[in-house]
Coordinates of C-alpha atoms in Angstrom, one line a residue:
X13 CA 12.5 42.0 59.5
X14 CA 9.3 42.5 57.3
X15 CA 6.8 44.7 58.6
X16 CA 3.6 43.0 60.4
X17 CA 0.3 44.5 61.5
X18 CA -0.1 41.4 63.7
X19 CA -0.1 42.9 67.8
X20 CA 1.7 40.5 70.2
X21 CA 0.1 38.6 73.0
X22 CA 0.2 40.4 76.5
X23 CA 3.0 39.8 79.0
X24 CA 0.5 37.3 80.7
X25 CA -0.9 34.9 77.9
X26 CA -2.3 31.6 78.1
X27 CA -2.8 30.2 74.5
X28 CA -5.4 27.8 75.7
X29 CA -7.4 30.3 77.8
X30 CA -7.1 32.6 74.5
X31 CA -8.5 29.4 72.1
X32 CA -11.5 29.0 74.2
X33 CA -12.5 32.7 74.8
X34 CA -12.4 32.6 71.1
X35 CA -14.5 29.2 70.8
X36 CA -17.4 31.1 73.0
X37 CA -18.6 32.6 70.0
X38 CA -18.7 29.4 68.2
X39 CA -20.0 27.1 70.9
X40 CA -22.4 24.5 68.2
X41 CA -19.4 24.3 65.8
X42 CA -18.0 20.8 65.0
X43 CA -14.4 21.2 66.1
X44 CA -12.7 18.3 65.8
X45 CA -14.0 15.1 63.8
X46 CA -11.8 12.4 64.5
X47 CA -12.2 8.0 64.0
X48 CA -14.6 7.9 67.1
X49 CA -16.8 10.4 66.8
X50 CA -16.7 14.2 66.4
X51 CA -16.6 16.9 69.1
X52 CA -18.3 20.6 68.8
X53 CA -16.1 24.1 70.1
X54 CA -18.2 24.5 73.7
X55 CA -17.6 20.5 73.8
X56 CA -14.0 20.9 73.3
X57 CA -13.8 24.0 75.9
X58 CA -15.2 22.1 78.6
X59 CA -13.4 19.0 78.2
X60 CA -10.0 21.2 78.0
X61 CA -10.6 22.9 81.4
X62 CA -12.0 19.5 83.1
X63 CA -8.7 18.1 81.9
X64 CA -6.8 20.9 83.5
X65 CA -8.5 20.2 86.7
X66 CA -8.1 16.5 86.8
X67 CA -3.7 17.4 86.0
X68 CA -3.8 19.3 89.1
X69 CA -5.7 16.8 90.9
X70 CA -2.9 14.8 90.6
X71 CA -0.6 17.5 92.3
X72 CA 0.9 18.5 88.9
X73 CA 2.6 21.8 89.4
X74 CA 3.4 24.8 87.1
X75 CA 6.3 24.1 84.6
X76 CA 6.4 20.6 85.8
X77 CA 6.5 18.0 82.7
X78 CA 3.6 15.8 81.7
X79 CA 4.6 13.0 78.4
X80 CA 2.5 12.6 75.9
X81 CA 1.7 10.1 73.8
X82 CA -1.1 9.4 72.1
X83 CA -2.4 8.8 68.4
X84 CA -4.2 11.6 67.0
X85 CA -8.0 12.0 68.5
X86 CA -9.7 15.1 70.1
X87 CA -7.8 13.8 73.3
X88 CA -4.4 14.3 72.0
X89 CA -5.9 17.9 71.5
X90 CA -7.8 18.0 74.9
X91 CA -4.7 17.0 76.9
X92 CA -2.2 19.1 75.2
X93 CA -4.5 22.5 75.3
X94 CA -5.4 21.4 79.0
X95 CA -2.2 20.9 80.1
X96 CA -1.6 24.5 78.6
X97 CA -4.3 25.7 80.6
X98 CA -3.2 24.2 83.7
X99 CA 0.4 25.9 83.1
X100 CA 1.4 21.9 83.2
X101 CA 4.2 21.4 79.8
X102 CA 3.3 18.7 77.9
X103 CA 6.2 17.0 76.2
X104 CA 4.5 15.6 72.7
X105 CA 6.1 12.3 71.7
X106 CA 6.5 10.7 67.9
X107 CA 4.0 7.3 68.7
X108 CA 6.8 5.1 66.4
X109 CA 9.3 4.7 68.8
X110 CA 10.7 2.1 71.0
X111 CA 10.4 1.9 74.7
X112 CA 14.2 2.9 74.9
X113 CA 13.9 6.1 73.1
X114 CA 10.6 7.3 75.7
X115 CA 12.6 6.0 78.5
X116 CA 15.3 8.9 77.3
X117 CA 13.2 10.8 76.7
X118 CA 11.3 10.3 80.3
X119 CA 14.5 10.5 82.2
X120 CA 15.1 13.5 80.6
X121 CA 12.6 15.7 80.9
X122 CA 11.8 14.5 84.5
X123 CA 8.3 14.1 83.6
X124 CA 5.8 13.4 86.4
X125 CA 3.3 12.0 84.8
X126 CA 2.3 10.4 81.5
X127 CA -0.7 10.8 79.2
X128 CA -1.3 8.0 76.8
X129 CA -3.2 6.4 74.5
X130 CA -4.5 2.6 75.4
X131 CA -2.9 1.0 72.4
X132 CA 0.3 2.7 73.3
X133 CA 0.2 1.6 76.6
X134 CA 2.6 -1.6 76.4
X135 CA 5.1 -0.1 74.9
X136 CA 5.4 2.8 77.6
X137 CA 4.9 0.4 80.9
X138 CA 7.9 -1.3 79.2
X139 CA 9.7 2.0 79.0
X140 CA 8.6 2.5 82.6
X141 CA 10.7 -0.7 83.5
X142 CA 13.5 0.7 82.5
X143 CA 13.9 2.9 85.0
X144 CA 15.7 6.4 85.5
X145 CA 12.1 8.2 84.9
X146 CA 9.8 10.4 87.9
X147 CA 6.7 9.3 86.7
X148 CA 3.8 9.0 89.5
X149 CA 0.6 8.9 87.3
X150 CA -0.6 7.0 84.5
X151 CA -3.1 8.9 82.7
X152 CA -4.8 7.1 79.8
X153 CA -7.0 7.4 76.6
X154 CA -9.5 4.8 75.2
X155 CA -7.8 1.6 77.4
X156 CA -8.1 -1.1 75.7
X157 CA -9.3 -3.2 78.8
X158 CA -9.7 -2.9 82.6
X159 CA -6.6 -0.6 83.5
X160 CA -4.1 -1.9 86.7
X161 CA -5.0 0.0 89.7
X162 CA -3.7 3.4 90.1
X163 CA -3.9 4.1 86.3
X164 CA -6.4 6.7 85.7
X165 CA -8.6 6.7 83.0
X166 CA -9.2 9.9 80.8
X167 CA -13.1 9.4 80.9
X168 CA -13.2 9.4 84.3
X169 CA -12.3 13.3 84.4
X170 CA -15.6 14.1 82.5
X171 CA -17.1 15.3 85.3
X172 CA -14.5 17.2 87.1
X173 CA -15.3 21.3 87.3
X174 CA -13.6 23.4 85.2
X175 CA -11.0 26.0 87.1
X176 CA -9.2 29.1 86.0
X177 CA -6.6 29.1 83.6
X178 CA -2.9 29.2 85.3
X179 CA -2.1 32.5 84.7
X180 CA 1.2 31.9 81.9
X181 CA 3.4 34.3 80.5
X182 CA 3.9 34.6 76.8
X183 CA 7.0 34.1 77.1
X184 CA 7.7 31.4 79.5
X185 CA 7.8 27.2 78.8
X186 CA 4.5 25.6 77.8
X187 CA 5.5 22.6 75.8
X188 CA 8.3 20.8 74.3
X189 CA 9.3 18.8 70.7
X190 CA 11.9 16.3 70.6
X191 CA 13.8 16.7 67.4
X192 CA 14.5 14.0 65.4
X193 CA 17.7 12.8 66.7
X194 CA 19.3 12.0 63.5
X195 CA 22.6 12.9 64.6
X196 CA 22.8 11.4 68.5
X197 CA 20.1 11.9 70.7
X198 CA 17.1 13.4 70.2
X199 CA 17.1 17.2 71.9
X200 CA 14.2 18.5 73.8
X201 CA 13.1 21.8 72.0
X202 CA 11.4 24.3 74.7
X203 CA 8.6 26.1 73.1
X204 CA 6.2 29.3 75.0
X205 CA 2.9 30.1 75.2
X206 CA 3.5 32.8 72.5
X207 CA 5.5 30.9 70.0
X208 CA 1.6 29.2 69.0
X209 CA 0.2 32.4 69.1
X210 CA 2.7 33.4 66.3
X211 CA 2.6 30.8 64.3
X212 CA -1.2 30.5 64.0
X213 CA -0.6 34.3 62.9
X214 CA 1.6 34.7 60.7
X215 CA 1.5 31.3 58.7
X216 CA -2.4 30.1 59.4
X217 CA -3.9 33.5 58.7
X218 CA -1.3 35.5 57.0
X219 CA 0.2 33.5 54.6
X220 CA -2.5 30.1 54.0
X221 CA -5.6 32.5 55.2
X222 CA -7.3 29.8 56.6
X223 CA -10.9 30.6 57.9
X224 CA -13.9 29.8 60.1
X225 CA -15.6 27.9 56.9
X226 CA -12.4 25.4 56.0
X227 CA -12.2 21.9 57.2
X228 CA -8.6 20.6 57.3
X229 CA -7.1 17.4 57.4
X230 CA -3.1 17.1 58.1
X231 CA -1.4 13.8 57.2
X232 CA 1.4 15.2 59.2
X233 CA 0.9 13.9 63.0
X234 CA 0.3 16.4 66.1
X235 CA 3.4 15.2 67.5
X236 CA 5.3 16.5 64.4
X237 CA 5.9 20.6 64.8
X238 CA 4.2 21.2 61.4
X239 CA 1.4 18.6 62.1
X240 CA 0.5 20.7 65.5
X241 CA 0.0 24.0 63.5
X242 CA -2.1 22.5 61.2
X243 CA -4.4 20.4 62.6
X244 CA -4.6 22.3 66.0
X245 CA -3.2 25.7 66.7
X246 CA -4.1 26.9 63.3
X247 CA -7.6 25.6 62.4
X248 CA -8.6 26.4 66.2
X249 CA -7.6 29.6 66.0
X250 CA -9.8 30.5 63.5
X251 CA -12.5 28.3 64.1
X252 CA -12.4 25.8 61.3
X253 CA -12.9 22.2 61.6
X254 CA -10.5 19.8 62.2
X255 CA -10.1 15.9 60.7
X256 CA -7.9 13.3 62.4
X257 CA -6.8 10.2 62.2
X258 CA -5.1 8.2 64.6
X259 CA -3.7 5.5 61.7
X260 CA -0.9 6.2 59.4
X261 CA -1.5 8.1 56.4
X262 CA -1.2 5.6 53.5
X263 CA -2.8 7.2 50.1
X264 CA -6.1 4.5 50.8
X265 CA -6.4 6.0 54.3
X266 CA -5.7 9.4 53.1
X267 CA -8.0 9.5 50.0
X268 CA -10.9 8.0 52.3
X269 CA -11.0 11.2 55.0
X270 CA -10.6 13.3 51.6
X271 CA -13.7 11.8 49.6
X272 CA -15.6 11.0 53.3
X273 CA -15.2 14.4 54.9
X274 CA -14.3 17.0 52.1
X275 CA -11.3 18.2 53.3
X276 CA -10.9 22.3 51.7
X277 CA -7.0 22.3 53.1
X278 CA -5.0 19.4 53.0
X279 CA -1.0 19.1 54.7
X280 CA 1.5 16.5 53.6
X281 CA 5.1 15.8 52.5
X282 CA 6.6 15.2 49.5
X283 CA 6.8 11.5 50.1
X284 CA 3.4 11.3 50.4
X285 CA 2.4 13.3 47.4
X286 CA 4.2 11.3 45.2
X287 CA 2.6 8.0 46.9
X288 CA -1.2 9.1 46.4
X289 CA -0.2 10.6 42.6
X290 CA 1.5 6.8 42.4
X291 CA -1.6 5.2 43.5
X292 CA -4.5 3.4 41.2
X293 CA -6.6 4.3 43.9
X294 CA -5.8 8.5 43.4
X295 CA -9.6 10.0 43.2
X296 CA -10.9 12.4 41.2
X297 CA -11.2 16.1 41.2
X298 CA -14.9 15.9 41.6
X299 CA -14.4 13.7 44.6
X300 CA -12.5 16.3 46.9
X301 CA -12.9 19.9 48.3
X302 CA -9.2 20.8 48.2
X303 CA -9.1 24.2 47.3
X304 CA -5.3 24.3 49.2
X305 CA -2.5 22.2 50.4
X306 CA 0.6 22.7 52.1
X307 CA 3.3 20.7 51.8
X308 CA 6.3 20.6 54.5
X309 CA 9.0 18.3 56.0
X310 CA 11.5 18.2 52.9
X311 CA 11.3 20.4 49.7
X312 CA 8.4 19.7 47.2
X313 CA 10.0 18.4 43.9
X314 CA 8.4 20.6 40.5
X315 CA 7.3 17.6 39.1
X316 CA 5.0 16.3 41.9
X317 CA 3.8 20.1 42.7
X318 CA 2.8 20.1 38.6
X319 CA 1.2 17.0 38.4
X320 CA -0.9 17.4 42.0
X321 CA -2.1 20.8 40.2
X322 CA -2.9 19.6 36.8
X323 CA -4.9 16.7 38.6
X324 CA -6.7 18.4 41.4
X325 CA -6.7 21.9 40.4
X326 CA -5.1 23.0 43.4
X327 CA -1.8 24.7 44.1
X328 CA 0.5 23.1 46.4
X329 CA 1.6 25.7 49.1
X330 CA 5.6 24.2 49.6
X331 CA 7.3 26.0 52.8
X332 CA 10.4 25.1 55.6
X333 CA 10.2 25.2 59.0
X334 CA 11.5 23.5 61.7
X335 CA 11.1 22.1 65.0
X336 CA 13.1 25.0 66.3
X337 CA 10.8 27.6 64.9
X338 CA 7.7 25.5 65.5
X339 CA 6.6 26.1 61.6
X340 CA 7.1 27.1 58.6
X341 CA 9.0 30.5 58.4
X342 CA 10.1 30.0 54.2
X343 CA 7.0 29.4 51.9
X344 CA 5.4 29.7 48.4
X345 CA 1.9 31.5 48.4
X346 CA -1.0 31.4 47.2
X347 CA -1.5 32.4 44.1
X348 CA 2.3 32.6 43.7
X349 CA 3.9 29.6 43.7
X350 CA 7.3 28.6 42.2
X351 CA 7.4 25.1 42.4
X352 CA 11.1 24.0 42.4
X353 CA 11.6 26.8 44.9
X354 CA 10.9 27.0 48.5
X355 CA 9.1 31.1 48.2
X356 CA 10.1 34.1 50.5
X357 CA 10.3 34.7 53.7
X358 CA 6.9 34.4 55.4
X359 CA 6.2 38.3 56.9
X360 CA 7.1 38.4 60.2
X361 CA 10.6 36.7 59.3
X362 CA 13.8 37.6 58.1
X363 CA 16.7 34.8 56.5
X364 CA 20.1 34.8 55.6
X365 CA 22.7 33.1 53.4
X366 CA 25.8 32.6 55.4
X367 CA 29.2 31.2 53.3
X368 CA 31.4 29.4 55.3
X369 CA 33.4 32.2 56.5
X370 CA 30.0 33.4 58.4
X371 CA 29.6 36.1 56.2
X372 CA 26.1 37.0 54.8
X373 CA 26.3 36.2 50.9
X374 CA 24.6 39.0 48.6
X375 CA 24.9 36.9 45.8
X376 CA 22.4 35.5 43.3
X377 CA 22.5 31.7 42.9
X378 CA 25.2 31.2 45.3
X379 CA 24.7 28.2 48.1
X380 CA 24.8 29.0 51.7
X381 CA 23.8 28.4 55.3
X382 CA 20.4 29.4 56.1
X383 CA 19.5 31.4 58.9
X384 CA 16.1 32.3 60.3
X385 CA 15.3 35.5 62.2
X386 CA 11.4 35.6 63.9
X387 CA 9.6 35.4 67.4
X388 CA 8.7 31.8 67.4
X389 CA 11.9 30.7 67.8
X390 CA 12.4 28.1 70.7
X391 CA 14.1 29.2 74.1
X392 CA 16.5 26.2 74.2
X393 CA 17.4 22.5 74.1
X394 CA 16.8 21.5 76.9
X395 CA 20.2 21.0 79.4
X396 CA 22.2 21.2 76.4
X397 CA 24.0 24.2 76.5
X398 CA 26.5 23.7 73.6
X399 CA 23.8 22.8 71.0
X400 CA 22.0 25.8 72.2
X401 CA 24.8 27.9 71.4
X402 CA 25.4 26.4 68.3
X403 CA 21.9 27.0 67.3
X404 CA 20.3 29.3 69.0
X405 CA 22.7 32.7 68.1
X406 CA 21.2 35.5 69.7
X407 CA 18.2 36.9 67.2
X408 CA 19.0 34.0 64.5
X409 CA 18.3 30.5 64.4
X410 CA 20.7 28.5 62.2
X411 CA 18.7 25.8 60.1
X412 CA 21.1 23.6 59.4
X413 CA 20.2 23.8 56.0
X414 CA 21.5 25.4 52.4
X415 CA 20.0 27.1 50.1
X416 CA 20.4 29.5 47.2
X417 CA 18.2 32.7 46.0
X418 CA 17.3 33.6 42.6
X419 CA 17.3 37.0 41.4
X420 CA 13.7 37.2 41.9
X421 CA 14.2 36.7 45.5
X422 CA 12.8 32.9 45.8
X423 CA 14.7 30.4 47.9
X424 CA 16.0 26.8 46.8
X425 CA 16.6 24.2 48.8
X426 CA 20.1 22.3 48.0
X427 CA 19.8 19.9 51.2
X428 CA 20.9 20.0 54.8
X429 CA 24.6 21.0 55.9
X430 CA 25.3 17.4 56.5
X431 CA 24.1 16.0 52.9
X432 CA 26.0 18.0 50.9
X433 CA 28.6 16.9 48.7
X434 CA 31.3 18.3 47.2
X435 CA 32.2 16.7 43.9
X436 CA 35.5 18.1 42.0
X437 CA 35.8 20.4 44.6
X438 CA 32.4 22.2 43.5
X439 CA 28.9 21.9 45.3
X440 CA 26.2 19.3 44.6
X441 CA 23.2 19.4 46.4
X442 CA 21.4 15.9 46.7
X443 CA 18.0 17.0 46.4
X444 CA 18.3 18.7 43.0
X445 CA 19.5 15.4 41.9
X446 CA 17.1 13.4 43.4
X447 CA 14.1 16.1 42.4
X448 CA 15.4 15.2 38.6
X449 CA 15.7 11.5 39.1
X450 CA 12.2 11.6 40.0
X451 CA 10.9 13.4 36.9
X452 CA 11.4 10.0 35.0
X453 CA 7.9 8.2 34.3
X454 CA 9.6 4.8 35.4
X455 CA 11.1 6.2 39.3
X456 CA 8.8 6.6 42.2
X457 CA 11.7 8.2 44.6
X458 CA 15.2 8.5 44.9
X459 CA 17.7 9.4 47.2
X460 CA 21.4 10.6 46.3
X461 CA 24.4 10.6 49.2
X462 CA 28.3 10.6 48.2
X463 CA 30.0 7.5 47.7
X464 CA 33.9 7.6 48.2
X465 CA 35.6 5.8 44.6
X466 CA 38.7 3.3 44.5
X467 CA 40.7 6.9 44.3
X468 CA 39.4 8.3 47.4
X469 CA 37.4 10.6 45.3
X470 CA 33.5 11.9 46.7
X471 CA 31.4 10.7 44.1
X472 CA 27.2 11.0 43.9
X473 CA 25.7 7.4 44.4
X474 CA 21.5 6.9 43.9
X475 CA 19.6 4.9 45.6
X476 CA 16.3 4.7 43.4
X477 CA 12.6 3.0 43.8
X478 CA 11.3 1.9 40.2
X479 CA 7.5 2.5 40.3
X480 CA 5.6 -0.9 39.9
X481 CA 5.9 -3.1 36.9
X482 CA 8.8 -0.7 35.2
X483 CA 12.5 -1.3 34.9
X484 CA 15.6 0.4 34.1
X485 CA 18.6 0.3 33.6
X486 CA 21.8 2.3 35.0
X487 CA 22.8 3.8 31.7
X488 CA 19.3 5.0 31.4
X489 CA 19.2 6.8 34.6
X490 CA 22.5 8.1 33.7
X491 CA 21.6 9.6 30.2
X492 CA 18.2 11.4 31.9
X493 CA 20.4 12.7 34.5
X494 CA 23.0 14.0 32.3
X495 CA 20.5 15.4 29.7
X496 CA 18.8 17.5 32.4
X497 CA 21.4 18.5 34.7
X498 CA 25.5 19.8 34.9
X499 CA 27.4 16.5 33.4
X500 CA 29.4 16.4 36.8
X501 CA 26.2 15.7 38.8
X502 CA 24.9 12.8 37.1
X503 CA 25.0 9.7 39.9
X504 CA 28.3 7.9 39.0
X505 CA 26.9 4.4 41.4
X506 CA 22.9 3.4 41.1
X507 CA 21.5 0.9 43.6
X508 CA 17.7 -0.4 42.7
X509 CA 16.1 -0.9 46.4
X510 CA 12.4 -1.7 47.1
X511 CA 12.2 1.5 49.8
X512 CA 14.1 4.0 51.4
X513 CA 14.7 4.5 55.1
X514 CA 12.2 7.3 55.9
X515 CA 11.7 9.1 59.5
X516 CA 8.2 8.4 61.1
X517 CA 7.5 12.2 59.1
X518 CA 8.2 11.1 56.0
X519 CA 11.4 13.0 55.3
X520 CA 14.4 10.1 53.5
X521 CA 17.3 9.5 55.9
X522 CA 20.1 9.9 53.9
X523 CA 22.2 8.7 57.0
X524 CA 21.1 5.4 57.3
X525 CA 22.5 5.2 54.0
X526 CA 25.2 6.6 54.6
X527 CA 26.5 4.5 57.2
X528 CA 24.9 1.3 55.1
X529 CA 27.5 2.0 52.1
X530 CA 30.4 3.1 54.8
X531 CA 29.7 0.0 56.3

């Protein structure tokens, strides 16, 4: 593993405690600006160790699960750093889903309590009357009218008196992450008290260099792994400032927290770089502070990365990580960026090509398994031993995606284990079709899964999104793919739709269409 100057956190660590002893020195600072109203660091400390007290007012013990679910606000970040500090595990919740998928997840992390934000409340009562959960509080944000008795209300915990922090270890469970579920049910990912510490370490200072002077504004959500480094564990730690918003990120909302609050370091997806360069609406360079963005969820395509540069004047800072190592642990840097690739290995990390036989590949240009090796790797899913195993292999974390290395040492991404296709009995990766499909001035986004032909051969099929007010045709898309790539790779079936099935994240779920064309 690369070499790192960065010390590790002491066997007793609480990441919260160890944000606000930091924030002492920066009491007057605006921390957190969100749709309500803003909040300064000495604001933010007090209203994290109130919190704490009002969890254990409830009788919350240690290690015992709180939900949460709440748009993004300073009180998704006041909950989740004061159930840190009360040694209380929040479990952070994606705010798109239905009431059967928090009732799962309810029942199965045996939470005790929930934390949630009024809009959001309907939906989780209805989860609630479900059944199978151990909830006895309610605790809510911003209700949207009188709450039923026995709910409590976030304000009322204003003015509680702050305790001690719970005295953690670095290494034990402080919070969890559902995954995504796309292949069965979602998994509950256990995360420690020093896997944040990490992160903010080795990717928020070490590799983005993000400091006291930045404002940053993260499309991605705080329920989404990389959305909680960047817009909380990262700018906290350093003592920028932090914009939220609790709607989704469409370009209009976007660009107006860009122009409105100068943003100098911006987070996003691909998807969503390609929607605000799409946009009539895209400001100009004079209009924004960006001297940085990150980019994270599914590999940038060049183009996008090119035109967001020649527009903006900023480099786009494309990385992998997972919600298994809590970030990004694969990433372009400043000042070097490949676009097209995903960079090297962030220091403080090690990966690995593996072929199919398990065997490290040495190999230039050759796709394998990818394999991460770095301490913010997650203890576990939680009571599921086999998937554990499968993933969690002593010092390395299997990805579950594939990629390739250039001589020069930077990684490309050629799509998770279960997109790949095989075509002729050779390797095609999905997104370096898609990334070319998307070069062409007429397509907004594509996405390319196998299609099995009248011969029961594994052909490439294309869904594709025509940007407004152009047209193609098949043979077209045909001839640009051909001219640009291998003749074998070239999509053999093209199907015009108006979207593509997207995860609330923003990466394409190839799955859905998948099963749509299998039927």
């Amino acid at each position: 593993m690369t070499h790192i100057q960065t010390m590790a956190p002491p066997e007793e660590f609480n990441f919260a405690q160890h944000l606000l002893l930091a924030a002492r020195t920066r009491a007057a600072k605006t921390a957190v600006i969100d749709d309500v109203g803003s909040l300064s660091y000495g604001d933010l400390a007090l209203q994290v160790q109130r919190f704490a007290t009002g969890l254990r007012g409830l009788g919350l013990k240690r290690e015992e699960r709180v939900l949460l679910l709440m748009h993004d606000s300073s009180d998704w970040i006041v909950a989740f750093l004061g159930a840190l500090y009360a040694g209380v595990v929040p479990v952070a919740v994606n705010t798109l889903l239905t009431a059967e998928d928090y009732a799962f997840m309810l029942a199965n992390s045996r939470a005790q309590a929930a934390l949630v934000s009024g809009a959001l409340l309907p939906t989780l009562q209805a989860a609630l009357a479900l059944g199978g959960h151990e909830v006895q509080h309610l605790v809510v944000s911003h209700p949207t009218g009188a709450l039923p008795e026995g709910l409590h209300n976030t304000a009322d915990w204003a003015a509680l008196q702050p305790g001690l922090p719970a005295p953690t270890l670095a290494e034990e469970p402080a919070f969890w992450l559902y995954s995504s579920g796309s292949t069965g049910q979602p998994k509950g990912t256990v995360h420690t008290q020093g896997n944040l510490y990490w992160t903010a370490e080795l990717y928020g200072k070490g590799v983005l260099a993000l400091r006291e002077s930045d404002v940053v504004f993260s499309a991605a959500k705080l329920f989404f792994a990389y959305g909680l480094g960047n817009a909380l564990t990262f700018p906290l730690a350093v003592g920028a400032t932090v914009v939220l918003m609790a709607e989704r990120p469409t370009p209009q909302a976007t660009f107006k927290r860009m122009v409105e609050h100068q943003p100098t370091v911006f987070y996003g997806a691909p998807t969503g770089y390609g929607g605000m360069l799409a946009s009539p609406d895209l400001p100009a360079k004079s209009q924004v502070a960006l001297r940085l963005c990150s980019s994270a969820g599914e590999a940038l395509p060049r183009d996008i990365g090119e035109r967001w540069t020649a527009h903006f004047g900023c480099e786009i800072i494309d990385g992998i990580g997972s919600t298994e190592m809590l970030h990004v642990f694969l990433s372009n840097r400043p000042g070097d960026v490949r676009y097209g690739t995903t960079g090297k290995a962030v220091p403080g990390y090690a990966v690995q090509l593996r072929g199919e036989d398990g065997q490290v590949l040495n190999g230039h240009n050759e796709i394998g398994d990818l394999y991460i090796q770095g301490p913010s790797s997650a203890l576990m899913y939680w009571n599921n031993r086999d998937k554990t195993r499968d993933t969690f292999q002593g010092v390395w974390t299997k990805s579950g995606d594939k990629y390739s290395c250039d001589p020069d040492g930077y990684y490309t991404y050629a799509g998770r284990n279960d997109d790949m296709l095989k075509v002729s009995g050779i390797y095609v990766s999905p997104f370096e079709v898609e990334a070319t499909l998307v070069q062409h001035p007429a397509i907004l986004e594509a996405a390319v899964i196998g299609k099995t032909d009248t011969d029961g051969l594994v052909k490439t099929k294309a869904f594709v999104v025509l940007k407004a007010g152009q047209s193609l045709t098949e043979e077209e898309i045909k001839a640009f793919v051909k001219a640009h790539l291998a003749p074998y790779k070239y999509p053999r079936f093209i199907e015009f739709v108006a979207e593509l099935p997207k995860t609330a994240t923003g990466k394409i779920q190839r799955f859905r269409l998948r099963d749509q064309e299998n039927g």
